[in-house]
Amino acid sequence: MRIVIGEDSALFREGLARLLADAGHEVVGRAADAVSLLTVVAETRPDLAVIDIRMPPDHTDDGVRAARQLKESYPAMGIVLLSQHIETRHSIELVSSGGFGYLLKDRVLDVDQFLDALTRVASGGSALDPEVVARLLGRPERLRALTPREWEVLALMAEGCTNAGISRRLWLNERTVETHVGSIMAKLGLISNAEDHRRVLAVLAYLGQS
């Protein structure tokens, strides 16, 4: 993949670039602030942008705002936000567009899962940090009908796992997972979709409504 990194910490930025290069990806651009990130992406047109949520010039949600602008300009480009803190205010809107991930920076240490998440997002899927998922699913009034196992399956769906991935994580066969997914969709009043990431987006959009 051709990747742009938007990160103001030089140490983290270069470490991430080295990790990606070692994995066979091409880092085509780096940016230390949100303004230059927009310019670098426009010049390089990468497959994926990995962006820190808090960047200069304001050090607040500049990265998120840049991500939203980039998604509007380049809808096919994957975007992965990285953060040290959980912030779900913008997550539903961005994940609903597809090709979006939101991970806490600590997840980078699990290199295999991190790289898998980047690949999934670049392919149009989603990858949400388990802690972000837990925050989004923290709406018991909407989930009371689910069994404990269905709750586990829903959480993994929201992270972006396919049925095969859920099967491996929970030690279930895929047919059983399909049954649980069908039950979840029915209980939440959602129509199942053959495309796993679209199904995940539908669930997240539903859970994120006020």
CSV table of N, CA and C in Angstrom, one decimal, residues 19-135:
chain,number,residue,atom,x,y,z
A,19,LEU,N,8.1,0.8,10.7
A,19,LEU,CA,7.3,-0.4,10.8
A,19,LEU,C,6.6,-0.7,9.5
A,20,LEU,N,6.0,0.3,8.9
A,20,LEU,CA,5.3,0.1,7.7
A,20,LEU,C,6.2,-0.3,6.5
A,21,ALA,N,7.3,0.3,6.5
A,21,ALA,CA,8.3,-0.1,5.4
A,21,ALA,C,8.8,-1.5,5.6
A,22,ASP,N,9.0,-1.9,6.8
A,22,ASP,CA,9.5,-3.3,7.0
A,22,ASP,C,8.4,-4.3,6.6
A,23,ALA,N,7.1,-3.9,6.7
A,23,ALA,CA,6.0,-4.7,6.3
A,23,ALA,C,5.8,-4.8,4.8
A,24,GLY,N,6.6,-4.0,4.1
A,24,GLY,CA,6.4,-4.0,2.6
A,24,GLY,C,5.6,-2.9,2.0
A,25,HIS,N,5.2,-1.9,2.9
A,25,HIS,CA,4.4,-0.8,2.4
A,25,HIS,C,5.3,0.4,2.0
A,26,GLU,N,4.7,1.3,1.2
A,26,GLU,CA,5.5,2.4,0.8
A,26,GLU,C,4.9,3.7,1.5
A,27,VAL,N,5.7,4.3,2.3
A,27,VAL,CA,5.3,5.6,2.9
A,27,VAL,C,5.7,6.7,2.0
A,28,VAL,N,4.6,7.3,1.4
A,28,VAL,CA,4.8,8.2,0.3
A,28,VAL,C,4.8,9.7,0.8
A,29,GLY,N,4.5,9.9,2.1
A,29,GLY,CA,4.4,11.2,2.6
A,29,GLY,C,4.3,11.2,4.1
A,30,ARG,N,4.8,12.3,4.7
A,30,ARG,CA,4.7,12.5,6.1
A,30,ARG,C,4.3,14.0,6.4
A,31,ALA,N,3.5,14.2,7.4
A,31,ALA,CA,3.0,15.5,7.8
A,31,ALA,C,3.0,15.7,9.3
A,32,ALA,N,3.5,16.8,9.8
A,32,ALA,CA,3.5,17.1,11.2
A,32,ALA,C,2.3,17.9,11.7
A,33,ASP,N,1.5,18.4,10.8
A,33,ASP,CA,0.3,19.2,11.2
A,33,ASP,C,-0.8,19.0,10.2
A,34,ALA,N,-2.0,19.4,10.6
A,34,ALA,CA,-3.2,19.1,9.7
A,34,ALA,C,-3.2,19.8,8.4
A,35,VAL,N,-2.6,21.0,8.4
A,35,VAL,CA,-2.6,21.8,7.1
A,35,VAL,C,-1.7,21.1,6.1
A,36,SER,N,-0.5,20.8,6.5
A,36,SER,CA,0.4,20.1,5.6
A,36,SER,C,0.0,18.7,5.2
A,37,LEU,N,-0.8,18.1,6.1
A,37,LEU,CA,-1.3,16.7,5.8
A,37,LEU,C,-2.2,16.8,4.5
A,38,LEU,N,-3.1,17.8,4.5
A,38,LEU,CA,-4.0,18.0,3.4
A,38,LEU,C,-3.2,18.2,2.1
A,39,THR,N,-2.1,18.9,2.1
A,39,THR,CA,-1.3,19.2,1.0
A,39,THR,C,-0.6,17.9,0.5
A,40,VAL,N,0.0,17.2,1.5
A,40,VAL,CA,0.7,15.9,1.1
A,40,VAL,C,-0.2,14.9,0.5
A,41,VAL,N,-1.4,14.7,1.0
A,41,VAL,CA,-2.3,13.8,0.5
A,41,VAL,C,-2.7,14.2,-0.9
A,42,ALA,N,-3.0,15.5,-1.2
A,42,ALA,CA,-3.4,15.9,-2.5
A,42,ALA,C,-2.2,15.7,-3.5
A,43,GLU,N,-1.0,15.8,-3.1
A,43,GLU,CA,0.1,15.6,-4.0
A,43,GLU,C,0.4,14.1,-4.2
A,44,THR,N,0.2,13.3,-3.3
A,44,THR,CA,0.6,11.9,-3.4
A,44,THR,C,-0.5,10.9,-3.7
A,45,ARG,N,-1.8,11.3,-3.3
A,45,ARG,CA,-3.0,10.4,-3.5
A,45,ARG,C,-2.7,9.0,-3.0
A,46,PRO,N,-2.5,8.8,-1.7
A,46,PRO,CA,-2.2,7.5,-1.2
A,46,PRO,C,-3.4,6.5,-1.1
A,47,ASP,N,-3.2,5.3,-0.9
A,47,ASP,CA,-4.2,4.3,-0.6
A,47,ASP,C,-4.8,4.5,0.8
A,48,LEU,N,-4.0,5.0,1.7
A,48,LEU,CA,-4.3,5.0,3.1
A,48,LEU,C,-3.6,6.2,3.8
A,49,ALA,N,-4.3,6.9,4.7
A,49,ALA,CA,-3.7,7.9,5.5
A,49,ALA,C,-3.9,7.5,7.0
A,50,VAL,N,-2.8,7.5,7.7
A,50,VAL,CA,-2.8,7.2,9.2
A,50,VAL,C,-2.6,8.5,9.9
A,51,ILE,N,-3.6,8.9,10.7
A,51,ILE,CA,-3.6,10.3,11.2
A,51,ILE,C,-3.8,10.3,12.7
A,52,ASP,N,-3.0,11.1,13.4
A,52,ASP,CA,-3.2,11.4,14.8
A,52,ASP,C,-4.4,12.3,15.0
A,53,ILE,N,-5.2,12.0,15.9
A,53,ILE,CA,-6.4,12.9,16.2
A,53,ILE,C,-6.0,14.3,16.6
A,54,ARG,N,-5.0,14.4,17.5
A,54,ARG,CA,-4.6,15.7,18.0
A,54,ARG,C,-3.3,16.2,17.4
A,55,MET,N,-3.4,17.2,16.5
A,55,MET,CA,-2.3,17.7,15.8
A,55,MET,C,-2.3,19.2,15.8
A,56,PRO,N,-1.1,19.8,15.5
A,56,PRO,CA,-1.1,21.2,15.3
A,56,PRO,C,-2.0,21.6,14.1
A,57,PRO,N,-2.5,22.8,14.0
A,57,PRO,CA,-2.1,23.9,14.8
A,57,PRO,C,-2.8,24.1,16.2
A,58,ASP,N,-3.9,23.5,16.3
A,58,ASP,CA,-4.7,23.7,17.6
A,58,ASP,C,-4.5,22.7,18.6
A,59,HIS,N,-3.9,21.5,18.2
A,59,HIS,CA,-3.7,20.4,19.2
A,59,HIS,C,-5.0,20.0,19.9
A,60,THR,N,-6.1,20.0,19.1
A,60,THR,CA,-7.4,19.5,19.7
A,60,THR,C,-7.9,18.4,18.8
A,61,ASP,N,-8.8,18.7,17.9
A,61,ASP,CA,-9.3,17.6,17.0
A,61,ASP,C,-8.9,17.9,15.6
A,62,ASP,N,-7.8,18.5,15.4
A,62,ASP,CA,-7.4,18.9,14.0
A,62,ASP,C,-7.3,17.7,13.1
A,63,GLY,N,-6.8,16.6,13.6
A,63,GLY,CA,-6.6,15.4,12.8
A,63,GLY,C,-8.0,14.9,12.3
A,64,VAL,N,-9.0,14.9,13.2
A,64,VAL,CA,-10.3,14.4,12.9
A,64,VAL,C,-10.9,15.3,11.8
A,65,ARG,N,-10.8,16.6,12.0
A,65,ARG,CA,-11.3,17.5,11.0
A,65,ARG,C,-10.7,17.4,9.6
A,66,ALA,N,-9.4,17.1,9.7
A,66,ALA,CA,-8.6,16.9,8.4
A,66,ALA,C,-9.1,15.6,7.8
A,67,ALA,N,-9.4,14.6,8.6
A,67,ALA,CA,-9.8,13.3,8.1
A,67,ALA,C,-11.2,13.4,7.4
A,68,ARG,N,-12.1,14.2,8.0
A,68,ARG,CA,-13.4,14.4,7.4
A,68,ARG,C,-13.3,15.1,6.1
A,69,GLN,N,-12.4,16.1,6.0
A,69,GLN,CA,-12.2,16.8,4.7
A,69,GLN,C,-11.6,15.9,3.7
A,70,LEU,N,-10.6,15.0,4.1
A,70,LEU,CA,-10.0,14.1,3.2
A,70,LEU,C,-11.0,13.1,2.7
A,71,LYS,N,-11.9,12.6,3.6
A,71,LYS,CA,-12.9,11.6,3.2
A,71,LYS,C,-13.9,12.2,2.2
A,72,GLU,N,-14.2,13.4,2.3
A,72,GLU,CA,-15.1,14.1,1.4
A,72,GLU,C,-14.4,14.2,0.0
A,73,SER,N,-13.1,14.6,0.0
A,73,SER,CA,-12.4,14.8,-1.2
A,73,SER,C,-12.0,13.5,-1.9
A,74,TYR,N,-11.6,12.5,-1.1
A,74,TYR,CA,-11.1,11.2,-1.6
A,74,TYR,C,-11.9,10.1,-0.9
A,75,PRO,N,-13.1,9.8,-1.3
A,75,PRO,CA,-13.9,8.8,-0.6
A,75,PRO,C,-13.4,7.4,-0.7
A,76,ALA,N,-12.6,7.1,-1.7
A,76,ALA,CA,-12.1,5.7,-1.8
A,76,ALA,C,-10.8,5.5,-1.0
A,77,MET,N,-10.2,6.6,-0.4
A,77,MET,CA,-9.0,6.4,0.4
A,77,MET,C,-9.3,6.0,1.8
A,78,GLY,N,-8.6,5.0,2.3
A,78,GLY,CA,-8.8,4.6,3.6
A,78,GLY,C,-8.2,5.5,4.6
A,79,ILE,N,-8.8,5.6,5.8
A,79,ILE,CA,-8.3,6.5,6.8
A,79,ILE,C,-8.3,5.8,8.2
A,80,VAL,N,-7.1,5.8,8.9
A,80,VAL,CA,-7.1,5.3,10.2
A,80,VAL,C,-6.6,6.4,11.2
A,81,LEU,N,-7.5,6.7,12.1
A,81,LEU,CA,-7.2,7.6,13.2
A,81,LEU,C,-6.5,6.9,14.3
A,82,LEU,N,-5.5,7.6,14.9
A,82,LEU,CA,-4.8,7.1,16.0
A,82,LEU,C,-4.9,8.1,17.2
A,83,SER,N,-5.1,7.6,18.4
A,83,SER,CA,-5.3,8.5,19.5
A,83,SER,C,-4.8,7.8,20.8
A,84,GLN,N,-4.5,8.7,21.8
A,84,GLN,CA,-4.2,8.1,23.1
A,84,GLN,C,-5.5,8.2,24.0
A,85,HIS,N,-6.5,8.8,23.5
A,85,HIS,CA,-7.8,8.9,24.2
A,85,HIS,C,-9.0,8.5,23.4
A,86,ILE,N,-10.0,8.0,24.0
A,86,ILE,CA,-11.2,7.6,23.3
A,86,ILE,C,-12.1,8.8,23.1
A,87,GLU,N,-12.5,9.0,21.8
A,87,GLU,CA,-13.4,10.1,21.4
A,87,GLU,C,-14.3,9.6,20.4
A,88,THR,N,-15.6,9.5,20.7
A,88,THR,CA,-16.6,8.8,19.8
A,88,THR,C,-17.5,9.8,19.1
A,89,ARG,N,-17.3,11.1,19.3
A,89,ARG,CA,-18.2,12.1,18.7
A,89,ARG,C,-18.2,12.0,17.2
A,90,HIS,N,-17.0,11.8,16.6
A,90,HIS,CA,-16.9,11.8,15.2
A,90,HIS,C,-16.9,10.4,14.6
A,91,SER,N,-16.8,9.4,15.4
A,91,SER,CA,-16.6,8.0,15.0
A,91,SER,C,-17.7,7.5,14.1
A,92,ILE,N,-18.9,7.7,14.5
A,92,ILE,CA,-20.1,7.2,13.8
A,92,ILE,C,-20.1,7.7,12.4
A,93,GLU,N,-20.0,9.0,12.3
A,93,GLU,CA,-20.1,9.7,11.0
A,93,GLU,C,-19.0,9.2,10.0
A,94,LEU,N,-17.8,9.0,10.5
A,94,LEU,CA,-16.7,8.6,9.7
A,94,LEU,C,-16.8,7.1,9.3
A,95,VAL,N,-17.1,6.3,10.3
A,95,VAL,CA,-17.2,4.8,10.0
A,95,VAL,C,-18.3,4.5,9.1
A,96,SER,N,-19.3,5.3,9.1
A,96,SER,CA,-20.5,5.1,8.2
A,96,SER,C,-20.1,5.3,6.7
A,97,SER,N,-18.9,6.0,6.5
A,97,SER,CA,-18.5,6.2,5.1
A,97,SER,C,-17.7,5.0,4.6
A,98,GLY,N,-17.3,4.1,5.4
A,98,GLY,CA,-16.5,2.9,5.0
A,98,GLY,C,-15.0,3.3,4.9
A,99,GLY,N,-14.2,2.3,4.9
A,99,GLY,CA,-12.7,2.6,4.7
A,99,GLY,C,-12.2,3.5,5.9
A,100,PHE,N,-12.6,3.1,7.1
A,100,PHE,CA,-12.3,3.9,8.3
A,100,PHE,C,-11.9,3.1,9.4
A,101,GLY,N,-10.8,3.5,10.2
A,101,GLY,CA,-10.4,2.8,11.4
A,101,GLY,C,-10.1,3.8,12.5
A,102,TYR,N,-10.3,3.4,13.7
A,102,TYR,CA,-10.0,4.3,14.9
A,102,TYR,C,-9.4,3.4,15.9
A,103,LEU,N,-8.1,3.6,16.1
A,103,LEU,CA,-7.3,2.7,17.1
A,103,LEU,C,-6.6,3.6,18.1
A,104,LEU,N,-6.5,3.0,19.3
A,104,LEU,CA,-5.7,3.7,20.3
A,104,LEU,C,-4.2,3.4,19.9
A,105,LYS,N,-3.3,4.3,20.3
A,105,LYS,CA,-1.9,4.2,19.8
A,105,LYS,C,-1.3,2.9,20.4
A,106,ASP,N,-1.7,2.5,21.6
A,106,ASP,CA,-1.1,1.3,22.2
A,106,ASP,C,-1.3,0.1,21.3
A,107,ARG,N,-2.3,0.1,20.4
A,107,ARG,CA,-2.6,-1.1,19.5
A,107,ARG,C,-1.5,-1.3,18.5
A,108,VAL,N,-0.7,-0.2,18.2
A,108,VAL,CA,0.4,-0.3,17.3
A,108,VAL,C,1.4,-1.4,17.7
A,109,LEU,N,1.5,-1.6,19.1
A,109,LEU,CA,2.5,-2.5,19.6
A,109,LEU,C,2.2,-4.0,19.2
A,110,ASP,N,0.9,-4.2,19.0
A,110,ASP,CA,0.5,-5.6,18.4
A,110,ASP,C,0.6,-5.5,16.9
A,111,VAL,N,1.8,-5.6,16.4
A,111,VAL,CA,2.1,-5.3,15.0
A,111,VAL,C,1.2,-6.1,14.0
A,112,ASP,N,1.0,-7.4,14.2
A,112,ASP,CA,0.2,-8.2,13.3
A,112,ASP,C,-1.2,-7.7,13.2
A,113,GLN,N,-1.8,-7.4,14.3
A,113,GLN,CA,-3.2,-7.0,14.3
A,113,GLN,C,-3.3,-5.6,13.7
A,114,PHE,N,-2.3,-4.7,14.0
A,114,PHE,CA,-2.3,-3.4,13.5
A,114,PHE,C,-2.2,-3.4,12.0
A,115,LEU,N,-1.3,-4.2,11.5
A,115,LEU,CA,-1.1,-4.2,10.0
A,115,LEU,C,-2.4,-4.8,9.3
A,116,ASP,N,-3.0,-5.8,10.0
A,116,ASP,CA,-4.2,-6.4,9.5
A,116,ASP,C,-5.3,-5.3,9.4
A,117,ALA,N,-5.4,-4.5,10.5
A,117,ALA,CA,-6.4,-3.4,10.5
A,117,ALA,C,-6.2,-2.4,9.4
A,118,LEU,N,-5.0,-2.1,9.1
A,118,LEU,CA,-4.7,-1.2,8.0
A,118,LEU,C,-5.1,-1.7,6.6
A,119,THR,N,-4.8,-3.0,6.4
A,119,THR,CA,-5.2,-3.7,5.2
A,119,THR,C,-6.7,-3.7,5.0
A,120,ARG,N,-7.4,-4.0,6.1
A,120,ARG,CA,-8.9,-4.1,6.1
A,120,ARG,C,-9.5,-2.7,5.7
A,121,VAL,N,-8.9,-1.6,6.3
A,121,VAL,CA,-9.5,-0.3,6.1
A,121,VAL,C,-9.2,0.1,4.6
A,122,ALA,N,-8.0,-0.2,4.2
A,122,ALA,CA,-7.6,0.2,2.8
A,122,ALA,C,-8.5,-0.5,1.8
A,123,SER,N,-9.0,-1.6,2.2
A,123,SER,CA,-9.9,-2.4,1.3
A,123,SER,C,-11.4,-2.0,1.4
A,124,GLY,N,-11.6,-0.9,2.2
A,124,GLY,CA,-13.0,-0.4,2.3
A,124,GLY,C,-13.7,-0.9,3.6
A,125,GLY,N,-13.0,-1.7,4.4
A,125,GLY,CA,-13.7,-2.2,5.6
A,125,GLY,C,-13.5,-1.2,6.8
A,126,SER,N,-13.7,-1.7,8.0
A,126,SER,CA,-13.6,-0.9,9.2
A,126,SER,C,-12.7,-1.6,10.2
A,127,ALA,N,-12.2,-0.8,11.1
A,127,ALA,CA,-11.3,-1.3,12.2
A,127,ALA,C,-11.5,-0.4,13.4
A,128,LEU,N,-12.3,-0.8,14.4
A,128,LEU,CA,-12.4,0.1,15.6
A,128,LEU,C,-11.8,-0.6,16.8
A,129,ASP,N,-11.1,0.2,17.6
A,129,ASP,CA,-10.5,-0.3,18.8
A,129,ASP,C,-11.5,-0.9,19.7
A,130,PRO,N,-11.2,-2.0,20.4
A,130,PRO,CA,-12.2,-2.6,21.3
A,130,PRO,C,-12.7,-1.7,22.3
A,131,GLU,N,-11.9,-0.7,22.8
A,131,GLU,CA,-12.3,0.2,23.8
A,131,GLU,C,-13.3,1.2,23.3
A,132,VAL,N,-13.1,1.6,22.0
A,132,VAL,CA,-14.1,2.5,21.3
A,132,VAL,C,-15.4,1.7,21.1
A,133,VAL,N,-15.3,0.5,20.7
A,133,VAL,CA,-16.5,-0.4,20.6
A,133,VAL,C,-17.3,-0.5,21.9
A,134,ALA,N,-16.6,-0.7,23.0
A,134,ALA,CA,-17.2,-0.8,24.3
A,134,ALA,C,-18.0,0.5,24.6
A,135,ARG,N,-17.4,1.6,24.3
A,135,ARG,CA,-18.1,2.9,24.5
A,135,ARG,C,-19.3,3.0,23.7
